[in-house]
Every structure is written in structure tokens, then in C-alpha cells.
Short mmCIF file of C-alpha atoms in Angstrom, two decimals:
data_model
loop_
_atom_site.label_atom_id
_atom_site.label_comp_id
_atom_site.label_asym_id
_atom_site.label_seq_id
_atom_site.Cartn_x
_atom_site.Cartn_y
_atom_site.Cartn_z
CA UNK U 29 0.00 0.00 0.00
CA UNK U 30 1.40 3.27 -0.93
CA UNK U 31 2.39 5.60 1.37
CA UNK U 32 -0.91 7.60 2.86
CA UNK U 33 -0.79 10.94 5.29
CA UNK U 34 -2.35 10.95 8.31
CA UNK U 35 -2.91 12.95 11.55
CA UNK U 36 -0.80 12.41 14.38
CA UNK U 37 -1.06 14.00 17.87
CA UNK U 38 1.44 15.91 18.75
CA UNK U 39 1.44 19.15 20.46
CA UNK U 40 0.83 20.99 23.98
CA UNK U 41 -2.06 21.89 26.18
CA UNK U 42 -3.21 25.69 25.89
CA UNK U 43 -6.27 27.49 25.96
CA UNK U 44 -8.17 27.43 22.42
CA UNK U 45 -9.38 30.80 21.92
CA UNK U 46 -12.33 30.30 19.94
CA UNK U 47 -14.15 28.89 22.95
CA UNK U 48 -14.46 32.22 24.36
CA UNK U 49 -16.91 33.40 22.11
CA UNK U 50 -19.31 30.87 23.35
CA UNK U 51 -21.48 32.88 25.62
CA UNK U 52 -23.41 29.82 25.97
CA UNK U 53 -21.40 28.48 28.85
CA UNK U 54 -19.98 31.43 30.26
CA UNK U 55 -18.46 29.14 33.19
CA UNK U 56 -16.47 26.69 30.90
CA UNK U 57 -13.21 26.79 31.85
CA UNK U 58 -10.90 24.08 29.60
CA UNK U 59 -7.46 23.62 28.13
CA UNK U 60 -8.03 22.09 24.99
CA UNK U 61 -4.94 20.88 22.77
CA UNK U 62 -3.17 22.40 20.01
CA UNK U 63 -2.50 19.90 17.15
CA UNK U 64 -0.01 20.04 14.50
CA UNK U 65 -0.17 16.96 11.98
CA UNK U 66 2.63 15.21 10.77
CA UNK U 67 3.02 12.60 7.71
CA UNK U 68 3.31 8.62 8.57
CA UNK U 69 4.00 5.72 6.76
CA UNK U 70 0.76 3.11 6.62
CA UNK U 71 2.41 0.98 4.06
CA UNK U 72 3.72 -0.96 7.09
CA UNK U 73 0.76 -0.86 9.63
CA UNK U 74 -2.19 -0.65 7.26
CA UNK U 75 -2.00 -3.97 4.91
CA UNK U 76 -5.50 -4.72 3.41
CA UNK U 77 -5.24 -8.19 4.08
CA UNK U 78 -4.00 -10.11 7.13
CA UNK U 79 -3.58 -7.98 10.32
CA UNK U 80 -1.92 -9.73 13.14
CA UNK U 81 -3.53 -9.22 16.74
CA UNK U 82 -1.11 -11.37 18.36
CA UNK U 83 2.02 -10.42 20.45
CA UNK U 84 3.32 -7.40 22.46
CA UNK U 85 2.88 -3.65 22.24
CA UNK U 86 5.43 -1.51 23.62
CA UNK U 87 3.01 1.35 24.70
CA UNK U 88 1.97 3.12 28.22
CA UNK U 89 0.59 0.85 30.92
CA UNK U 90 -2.28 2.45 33.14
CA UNK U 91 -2.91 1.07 36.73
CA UNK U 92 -6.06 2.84 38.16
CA UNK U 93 -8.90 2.05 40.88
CA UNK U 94 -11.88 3.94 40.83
CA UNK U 95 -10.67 6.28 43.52
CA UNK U 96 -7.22 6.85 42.04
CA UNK U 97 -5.15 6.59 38.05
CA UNK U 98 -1.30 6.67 38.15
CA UNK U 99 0.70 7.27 34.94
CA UNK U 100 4.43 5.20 34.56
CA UNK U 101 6.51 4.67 32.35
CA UNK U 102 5.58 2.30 29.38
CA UNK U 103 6.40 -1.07 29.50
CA UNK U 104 5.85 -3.82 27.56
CA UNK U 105 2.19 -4.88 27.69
CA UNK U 106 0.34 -8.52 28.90
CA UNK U 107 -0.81 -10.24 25.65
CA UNK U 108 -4.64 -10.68 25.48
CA UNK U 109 -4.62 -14.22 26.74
CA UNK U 110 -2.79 -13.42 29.46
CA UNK U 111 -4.71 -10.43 30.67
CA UNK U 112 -7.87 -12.79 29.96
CA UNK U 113 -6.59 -15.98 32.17
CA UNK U 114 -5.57 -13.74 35.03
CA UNK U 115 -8.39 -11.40 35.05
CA UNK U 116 -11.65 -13.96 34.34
CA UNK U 117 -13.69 -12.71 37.08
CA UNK U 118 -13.04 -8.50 36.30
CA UNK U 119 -15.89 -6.44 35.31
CA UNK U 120 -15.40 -3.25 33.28
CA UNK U 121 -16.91 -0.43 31.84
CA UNK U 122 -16.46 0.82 28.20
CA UNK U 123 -18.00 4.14 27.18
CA UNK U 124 -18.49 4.93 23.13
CA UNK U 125 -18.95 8.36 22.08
CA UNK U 126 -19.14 9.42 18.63
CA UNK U 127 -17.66 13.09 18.09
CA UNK U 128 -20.38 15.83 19.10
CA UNK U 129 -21.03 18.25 15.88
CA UNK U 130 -17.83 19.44 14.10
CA UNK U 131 -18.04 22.83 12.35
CA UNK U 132 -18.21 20.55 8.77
CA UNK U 133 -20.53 18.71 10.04
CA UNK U 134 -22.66 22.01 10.18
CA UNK U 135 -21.85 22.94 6.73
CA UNK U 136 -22.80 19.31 5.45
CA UNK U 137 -18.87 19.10 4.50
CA UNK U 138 -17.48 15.75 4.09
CA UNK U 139 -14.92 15.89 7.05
CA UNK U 140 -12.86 12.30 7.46
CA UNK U 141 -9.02 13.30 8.11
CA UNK U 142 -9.46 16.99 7.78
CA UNK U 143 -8.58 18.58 11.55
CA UNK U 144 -11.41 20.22 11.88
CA UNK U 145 -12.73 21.46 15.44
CA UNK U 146 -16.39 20.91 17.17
CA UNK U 147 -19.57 23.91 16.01
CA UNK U 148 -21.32 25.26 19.15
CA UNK U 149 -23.71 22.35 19.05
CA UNK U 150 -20.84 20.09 18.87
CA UNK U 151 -19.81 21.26 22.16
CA UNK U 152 -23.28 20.99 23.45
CA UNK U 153 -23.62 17.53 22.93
CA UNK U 154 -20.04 16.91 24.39
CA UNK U 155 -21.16 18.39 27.73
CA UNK U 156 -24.48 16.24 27.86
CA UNK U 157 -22.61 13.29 26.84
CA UNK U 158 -20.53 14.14 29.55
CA UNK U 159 -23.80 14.46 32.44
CA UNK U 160 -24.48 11.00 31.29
CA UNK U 161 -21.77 9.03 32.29
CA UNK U 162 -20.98 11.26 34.81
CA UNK U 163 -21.65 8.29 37.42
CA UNK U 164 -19.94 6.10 35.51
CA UNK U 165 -16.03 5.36 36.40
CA UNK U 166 -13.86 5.82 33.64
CA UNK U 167 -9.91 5.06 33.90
CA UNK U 168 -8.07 5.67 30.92
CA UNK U 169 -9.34 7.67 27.46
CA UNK U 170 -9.17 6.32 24.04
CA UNK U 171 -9.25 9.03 21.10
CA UNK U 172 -8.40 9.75 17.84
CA UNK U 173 -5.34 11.89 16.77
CA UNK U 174 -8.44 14.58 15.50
CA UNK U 175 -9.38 17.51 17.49
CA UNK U 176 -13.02 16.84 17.68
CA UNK U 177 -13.03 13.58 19.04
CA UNK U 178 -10.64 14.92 21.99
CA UNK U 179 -12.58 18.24 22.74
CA UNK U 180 -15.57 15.70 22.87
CA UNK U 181 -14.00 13.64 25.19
CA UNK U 182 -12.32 16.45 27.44
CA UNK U 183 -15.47 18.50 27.40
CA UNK U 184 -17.53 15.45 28.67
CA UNK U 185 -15.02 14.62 31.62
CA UNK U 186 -15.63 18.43 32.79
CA UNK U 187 -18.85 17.29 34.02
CA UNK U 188 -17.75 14.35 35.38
CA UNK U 189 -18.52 13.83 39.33
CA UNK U 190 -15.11 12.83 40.03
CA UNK U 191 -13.59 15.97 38.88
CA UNK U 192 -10.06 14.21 37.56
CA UNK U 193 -8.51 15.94 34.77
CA UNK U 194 -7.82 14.26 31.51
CA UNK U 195 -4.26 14.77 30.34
CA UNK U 196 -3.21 13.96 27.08
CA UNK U 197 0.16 11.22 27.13
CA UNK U 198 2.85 11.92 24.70
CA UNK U 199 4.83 9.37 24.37
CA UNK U 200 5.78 9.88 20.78
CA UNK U 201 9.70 10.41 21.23
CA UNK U 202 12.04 10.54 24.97
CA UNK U 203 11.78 14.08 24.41
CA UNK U 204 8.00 14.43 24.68
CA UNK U 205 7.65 11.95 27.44
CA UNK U 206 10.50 13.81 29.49
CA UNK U 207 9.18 17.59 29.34
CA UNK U 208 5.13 16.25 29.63
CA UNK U 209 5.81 14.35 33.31
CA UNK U 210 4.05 15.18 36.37
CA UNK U 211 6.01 15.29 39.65
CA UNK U 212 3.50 15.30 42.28
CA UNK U 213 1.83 11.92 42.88
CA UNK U 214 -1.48 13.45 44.07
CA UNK U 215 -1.68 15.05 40.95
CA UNK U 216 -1.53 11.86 39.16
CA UNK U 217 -4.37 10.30 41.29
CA UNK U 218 -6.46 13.29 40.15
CA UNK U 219 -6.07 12.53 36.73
CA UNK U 220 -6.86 10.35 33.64
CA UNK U 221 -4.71 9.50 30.98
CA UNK U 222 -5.82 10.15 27.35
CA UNK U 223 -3.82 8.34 24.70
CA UNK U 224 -4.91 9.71 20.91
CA UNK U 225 -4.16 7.82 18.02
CA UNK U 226 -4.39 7.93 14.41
CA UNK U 227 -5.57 4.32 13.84
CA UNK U 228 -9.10 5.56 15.36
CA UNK U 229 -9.50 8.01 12.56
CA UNK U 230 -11.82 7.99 9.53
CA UNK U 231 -10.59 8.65 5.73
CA UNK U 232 -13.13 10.24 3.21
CA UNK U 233 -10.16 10.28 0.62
CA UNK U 234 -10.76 12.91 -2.57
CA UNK U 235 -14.31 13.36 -1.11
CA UNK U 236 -12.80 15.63 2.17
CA UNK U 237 -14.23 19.24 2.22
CA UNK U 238 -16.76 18.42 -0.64
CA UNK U 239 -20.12 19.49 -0.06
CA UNK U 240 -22.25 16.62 0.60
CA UNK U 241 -25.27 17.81 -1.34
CA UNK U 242 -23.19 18.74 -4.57
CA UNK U 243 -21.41 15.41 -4.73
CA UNK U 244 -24.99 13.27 -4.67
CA UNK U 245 -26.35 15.71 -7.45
CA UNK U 246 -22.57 15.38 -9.17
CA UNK U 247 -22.29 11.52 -8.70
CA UNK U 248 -25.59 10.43 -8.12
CA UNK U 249 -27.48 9.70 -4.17
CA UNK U 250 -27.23 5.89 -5.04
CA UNK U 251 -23.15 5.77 -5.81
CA UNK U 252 -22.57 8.49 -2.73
CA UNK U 253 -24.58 6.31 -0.16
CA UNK U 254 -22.80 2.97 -1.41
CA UNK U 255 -19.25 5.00 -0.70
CA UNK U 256 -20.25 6.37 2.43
CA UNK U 257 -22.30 2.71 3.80
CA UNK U 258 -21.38 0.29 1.99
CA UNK U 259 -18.98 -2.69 3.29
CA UNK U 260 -16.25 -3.16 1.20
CA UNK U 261 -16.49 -0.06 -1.61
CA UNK U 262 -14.28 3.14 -0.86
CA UNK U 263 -14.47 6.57 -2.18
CA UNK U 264 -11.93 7.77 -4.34
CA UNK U 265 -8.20 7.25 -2.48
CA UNK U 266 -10.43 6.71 1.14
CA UNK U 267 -11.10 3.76 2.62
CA UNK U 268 -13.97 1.70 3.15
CA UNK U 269 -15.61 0.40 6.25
CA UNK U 270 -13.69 -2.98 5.71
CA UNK U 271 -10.53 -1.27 5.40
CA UNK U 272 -11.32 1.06 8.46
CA UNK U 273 -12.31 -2.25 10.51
CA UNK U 274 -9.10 -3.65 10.25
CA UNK U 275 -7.35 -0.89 11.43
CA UNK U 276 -9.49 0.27 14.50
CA UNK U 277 -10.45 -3.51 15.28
CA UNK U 278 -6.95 -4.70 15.61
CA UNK U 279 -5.60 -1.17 17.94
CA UNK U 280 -8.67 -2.12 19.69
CA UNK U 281 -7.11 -5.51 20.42
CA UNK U 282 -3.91 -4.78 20.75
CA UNK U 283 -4.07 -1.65 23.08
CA UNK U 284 -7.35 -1.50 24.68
CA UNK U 285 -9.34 -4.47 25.50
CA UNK U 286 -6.11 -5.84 27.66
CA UNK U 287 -6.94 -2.48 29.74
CA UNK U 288 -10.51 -3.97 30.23
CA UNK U 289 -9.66 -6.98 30.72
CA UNK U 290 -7.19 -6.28 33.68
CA UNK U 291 -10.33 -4.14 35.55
CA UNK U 292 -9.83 -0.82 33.48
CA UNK U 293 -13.02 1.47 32.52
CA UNK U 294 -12.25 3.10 29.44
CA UNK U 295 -13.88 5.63 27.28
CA UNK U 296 -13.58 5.70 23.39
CA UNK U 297 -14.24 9.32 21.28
CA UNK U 298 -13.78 8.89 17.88
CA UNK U 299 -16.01 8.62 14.44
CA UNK U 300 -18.87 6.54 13.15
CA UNK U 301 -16.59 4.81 10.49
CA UNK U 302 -13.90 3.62 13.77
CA UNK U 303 -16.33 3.13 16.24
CA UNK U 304 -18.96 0.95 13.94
CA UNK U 305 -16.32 -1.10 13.24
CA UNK U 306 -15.13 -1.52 17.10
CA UNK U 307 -19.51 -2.52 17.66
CA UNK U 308 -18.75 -5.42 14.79
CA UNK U 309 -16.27 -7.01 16.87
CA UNK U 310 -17.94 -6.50 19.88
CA UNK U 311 -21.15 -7.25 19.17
CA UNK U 312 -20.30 -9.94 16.41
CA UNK U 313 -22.30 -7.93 13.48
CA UNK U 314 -22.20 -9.38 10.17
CA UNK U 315 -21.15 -6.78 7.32
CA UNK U 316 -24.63 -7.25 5.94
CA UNK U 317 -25.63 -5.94 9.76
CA UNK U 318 -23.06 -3.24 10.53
CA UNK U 319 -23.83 -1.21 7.28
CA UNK U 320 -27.42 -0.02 8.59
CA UNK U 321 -25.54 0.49 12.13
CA UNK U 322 -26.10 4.72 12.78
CA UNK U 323 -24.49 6.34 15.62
CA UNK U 324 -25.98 9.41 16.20
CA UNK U 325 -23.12 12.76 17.36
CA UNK U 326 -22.53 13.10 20.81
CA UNK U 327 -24.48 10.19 22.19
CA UNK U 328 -22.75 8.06 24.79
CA UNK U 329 -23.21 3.87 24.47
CA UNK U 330 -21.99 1.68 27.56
CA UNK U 331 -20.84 -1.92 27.20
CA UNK U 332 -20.37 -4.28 30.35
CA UNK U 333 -17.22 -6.68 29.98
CA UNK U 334 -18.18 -9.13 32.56
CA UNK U 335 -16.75 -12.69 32.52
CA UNK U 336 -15.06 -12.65 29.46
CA UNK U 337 -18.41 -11.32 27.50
CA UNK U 338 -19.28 -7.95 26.22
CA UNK U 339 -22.98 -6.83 26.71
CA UNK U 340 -24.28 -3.58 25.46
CA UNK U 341 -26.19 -1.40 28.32
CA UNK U 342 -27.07 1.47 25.66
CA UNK U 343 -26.86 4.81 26.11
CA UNK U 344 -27.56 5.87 29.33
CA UNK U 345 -30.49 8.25 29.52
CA UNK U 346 -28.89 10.26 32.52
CA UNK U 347 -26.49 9.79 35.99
CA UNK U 348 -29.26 7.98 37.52
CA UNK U 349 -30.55 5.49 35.11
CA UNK U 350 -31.68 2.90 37.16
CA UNK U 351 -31.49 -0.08 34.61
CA UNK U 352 -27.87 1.02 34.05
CA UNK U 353 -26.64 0.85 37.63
CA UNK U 354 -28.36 -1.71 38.99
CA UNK U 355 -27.55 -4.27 36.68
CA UNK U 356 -23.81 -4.41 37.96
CA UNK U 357 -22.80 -4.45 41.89
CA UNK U 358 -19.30 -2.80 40.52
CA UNK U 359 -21.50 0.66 38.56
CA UNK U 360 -24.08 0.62 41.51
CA UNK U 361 -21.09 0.46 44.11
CA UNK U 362 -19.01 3.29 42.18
CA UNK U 363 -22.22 5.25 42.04
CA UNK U 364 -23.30 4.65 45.93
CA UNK U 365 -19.30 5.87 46.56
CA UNK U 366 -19.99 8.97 44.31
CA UNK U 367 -23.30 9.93 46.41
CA UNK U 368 -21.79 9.47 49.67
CA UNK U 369 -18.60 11.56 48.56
CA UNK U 370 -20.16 14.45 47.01
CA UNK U 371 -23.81 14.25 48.89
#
């Protein structure tokens, strides 16, 4: 496969101006990060055919409770089998959120790699997203390397009961990892890592900034839809959900469910491309199935790892869905601990 660019994380945390204007929330106080994007080789990572999910990850290790998250050093990871025979009996939470509203989005723009931040509804339906899982103990943060999926997922921890701060981990060079530590171990307790990576984007290829509109009248509704839902037909240069699955499916593999499998809760931002593909594997969707799968923006959806098994809870209507909470001693405990902390 030839040699494709895509967007990687890399950059500090500093106030995003924009946000300002928002006289919306005139309370919202957040550092949001400043990307710059940098070319990578997917020639190597990004074969068509044959991904491996097998063997070890050099990559940042979490260990977290539900009252406290450290950050160390990475290590090498436990393969999935391992973290699976040692950890039969865990139970876990996994939050999905697709993106809330990105300012493309509002101009019916086709959006896929382009950087492109969240529209004021976007952040909106961050910070709802956000009151409904704020009960709901989350450990470590999955993103993409694209600024909407992260202000999503920063924006919904801010209403979080717990009130730990998401940091972004850059462990892209020695460098990075040196000048982004944090010295004081209370600190760490009081926060949650958020790892961003590129293999959770989505690629529209040569549709990207095209109006959606004008390429249905220019190409025709029927050959549009098929690029955009079908299976296993891209658009031009993009890829298609088949190519997307493999991707997202095996980083899923590889880097998160050993997290959840070893006790973790995690939270996933990213796009409806990425995060269809992760409900495939989890739910075991046929590609016949997953095509009329529709995530709507900024709407939260909770699995339950429990015994091995993932079972989708749905998206929880508010903090104090019943059905949620009660249908796990570990959520109803972490929500009893959350009431008696902050009652």
C-alpha cells in the first residue's frame, strides 16, 4: 500500500481561543490541545489483508482504581490471553462516544481526516454526553489523533462527578515523554490518561471538504450512499468500512481491551466509520448488519465486559438510570461511593 498521510497527535495543552466566544457556557473553563499533523507511513501498519492481533505492544501501561489513576513509564504490555486468564472474574466499563457536531458537520462538508474542530452544538452535545456518564467510572481515554473527538472527550469529563482531569500522554519520542511528566503523585491520582491515536480516525479520501449535497447531485445519491455505507467499496483514495475495521479492530485488540480486561473502565471518542467497526467485533455484526448500524453525534453507548463477555447497556439516559446501575454491583457500588462523597 502506498504511502498515505495521516494525523498524528502531537502538540501541547493551551487554551483554544475560539471557545471564548461561546457565551453559551460562560463558566467553561478548559485547556483544549493544540494539534499540529505530521506525515506517517501506513504501508507498514495498514495492509489490506492479514492484520496480526497477536504479540506485544510496547506502549503506556495504566494502573487505576476507581478512587485513584497513576501514569508510569511504558512497558511492555500482557498479551490478550494473558490479561484474559488472570483477570476472568473483572468487570469493566467501556463508554463509546461518537464526536459531538464538528463545524463541517454544520456545513454538510465531508470531514474524514481533515482537523477540523467541534460547532457550538458540537460542544453541546459533548457536555451532555458528559452528564451521562458522569456516574460512571472511567480510567483511561481512548481518542483519535483529530481535534473533535478529543474536545468531545475532554469537554464530557468536565462534568464528570469525580472531577479528575484528563491529560493527554505523549509518548511519541524521549523528548515528549521527558518535558510532559508530572512530579507530584497526588496530581496523578487526580487525573486520567488520554492516549490519541491515528488508527481511530476515519478517511473520506478525494471526497474531504466536498459538499455533501453537490457530490450526490454530481455523482448520483445511489453511488454516494454505497461510498459512504457500503462494506467493502471506498471513495476515491479513502477507505472503506472494511478497510477502516481492520485498522481500529486490531488497535482495539492490541491496546485497549487488555486495559478492560485487567479491571480498566475506558472511554472511546472517535467517528462513526472507527467506532462501527469496534460494535462489529464487539457485538459480532455481520457486514450485511453493521452497514445499517447509525451512531448518532454526541451520544454516549456503555458496554459491560463481565466474565469474558461484552454486553451492550445502551446509552444511558442520565447519571441515575436505574437499569444502568443496577444491573452491575461494581457501577451501583461506584455510584453509591460517588453519592456518599459528594452528597
Amino acid at each position: 500500500m502506498a504511502t498515505e498521510a495521516c494525523y498524528q497527535a502531537i502538540g501541547i495543552l493551551q487554551p483554544h481561543s475560539f471557545l471564548n466566544n461561546f457565551n453559551h457556557h460562560p463558566k467553561l473553563q478548559i485547556n483544549l490541545v493544540k494539534f499540529v499533523t505530521r506525515d506517517c507511513l501506513s504501508s507498514n501498519g495498514l495492509s489490506s489483508r492479514g492484520s496480526n492481533y497477536s504479540g506485544q505492544r510496547n506502549y503506556g501501561i495504566v494502573r487505576s482504581s476507581a478512587s485513584q489513576t497513576s501514569v508510569v513509564d511504558p512497558v511492555s504490555s500482557p498479551s490478550r490471553s494473558n490479561a484474559g486468564e488472570t483477570n476472568k472474574k473483572s468487570e469493566a466499563a467501556l463508554i463509546l462516544i461518537r464526536h459531538g457536531e464538528s463545524l463541517w458537520n454544520e456545513k454538510n462538508l465531508f470531514t474524514g481526516c481533515v482537523d477540523v474542530p467541534l460547532s457550538k452544538k458540537g460542544i453541546d452535545e459533548a457536555i451532555e454526553a458528559g452528564k451521562r456518564i458522569s456516574s460512571i467510572p472511567v480510567d483511561v481515554i481512548f481518542t483519535s489523533a483529530l481535534i473533535r473527538a478529543q474536545m468531545t472527550a475532554m469537554l464530557a469529563m468536565t462534568q464528570h462527578r469525580r472531577k479528575k482531569v484528563p491529560i493527554v500522554m505523549h509518548n511519541e519520542s524521549e523528548q515528549a515523554k521527558s518535558w510532559s511528566q508530572v512530579f507530584s503523585e497526588d496530581t496523578k491520582k487526580q487525573s486520567i490518561p488520554v492516549v490519541a491515536s491515528w488508527q481511530l480516525n476515519e478517511r473520506y479520501g478525494e471526497l474531504q471538504g466536498l459538499n455533501k449535497q453537490e457530490t450526490a447531485d454530481r455523482y448520483g445519491k445511489e453511488q454516494v450512499h454505497e461510498w459512504r455505507r457500503s462494506y467493502d467499496i471506498p471513495p476515491p483514495n479513502g477507505e472503506s468500512l472494511e478497510m477502516c475495521a481492520e485498522r481500529a479492530v486490531a488497535y482495539f485488540r492490541e491496546h485497549i481491551e487488555p486495559q478492560l480486561l485487567s479491571g480498566k473502565n475506558v472511554m472511546i471518542a472517535a467517528h462513526g466509520n472507527s467506532l462501527r467497526s469496534i460494535i462489529m467485533y464487539l457485538d459480532k455484526l455481520t457486514s450485511q448488519e453493521v452497514i445499517s448500524l447509525e451512531l448518532s453525534t454526541g451520544i454516549p453507548m456503555l458496554y459491560i465486559l463481565k466474565e469474558g463477555r461484552f454486553i451492550r447497556r445502551g446509552s444511558p439516559i442520565g447519571p441515575s438510570e436505574a437499569g444502568v446501575y443496577a444491573y452491575t454491583r461494581h457501577l451501583a457500588l461506584y455510584r453509591q461511593k460517588l453519592d456518599e462523597m459528594f452528597q
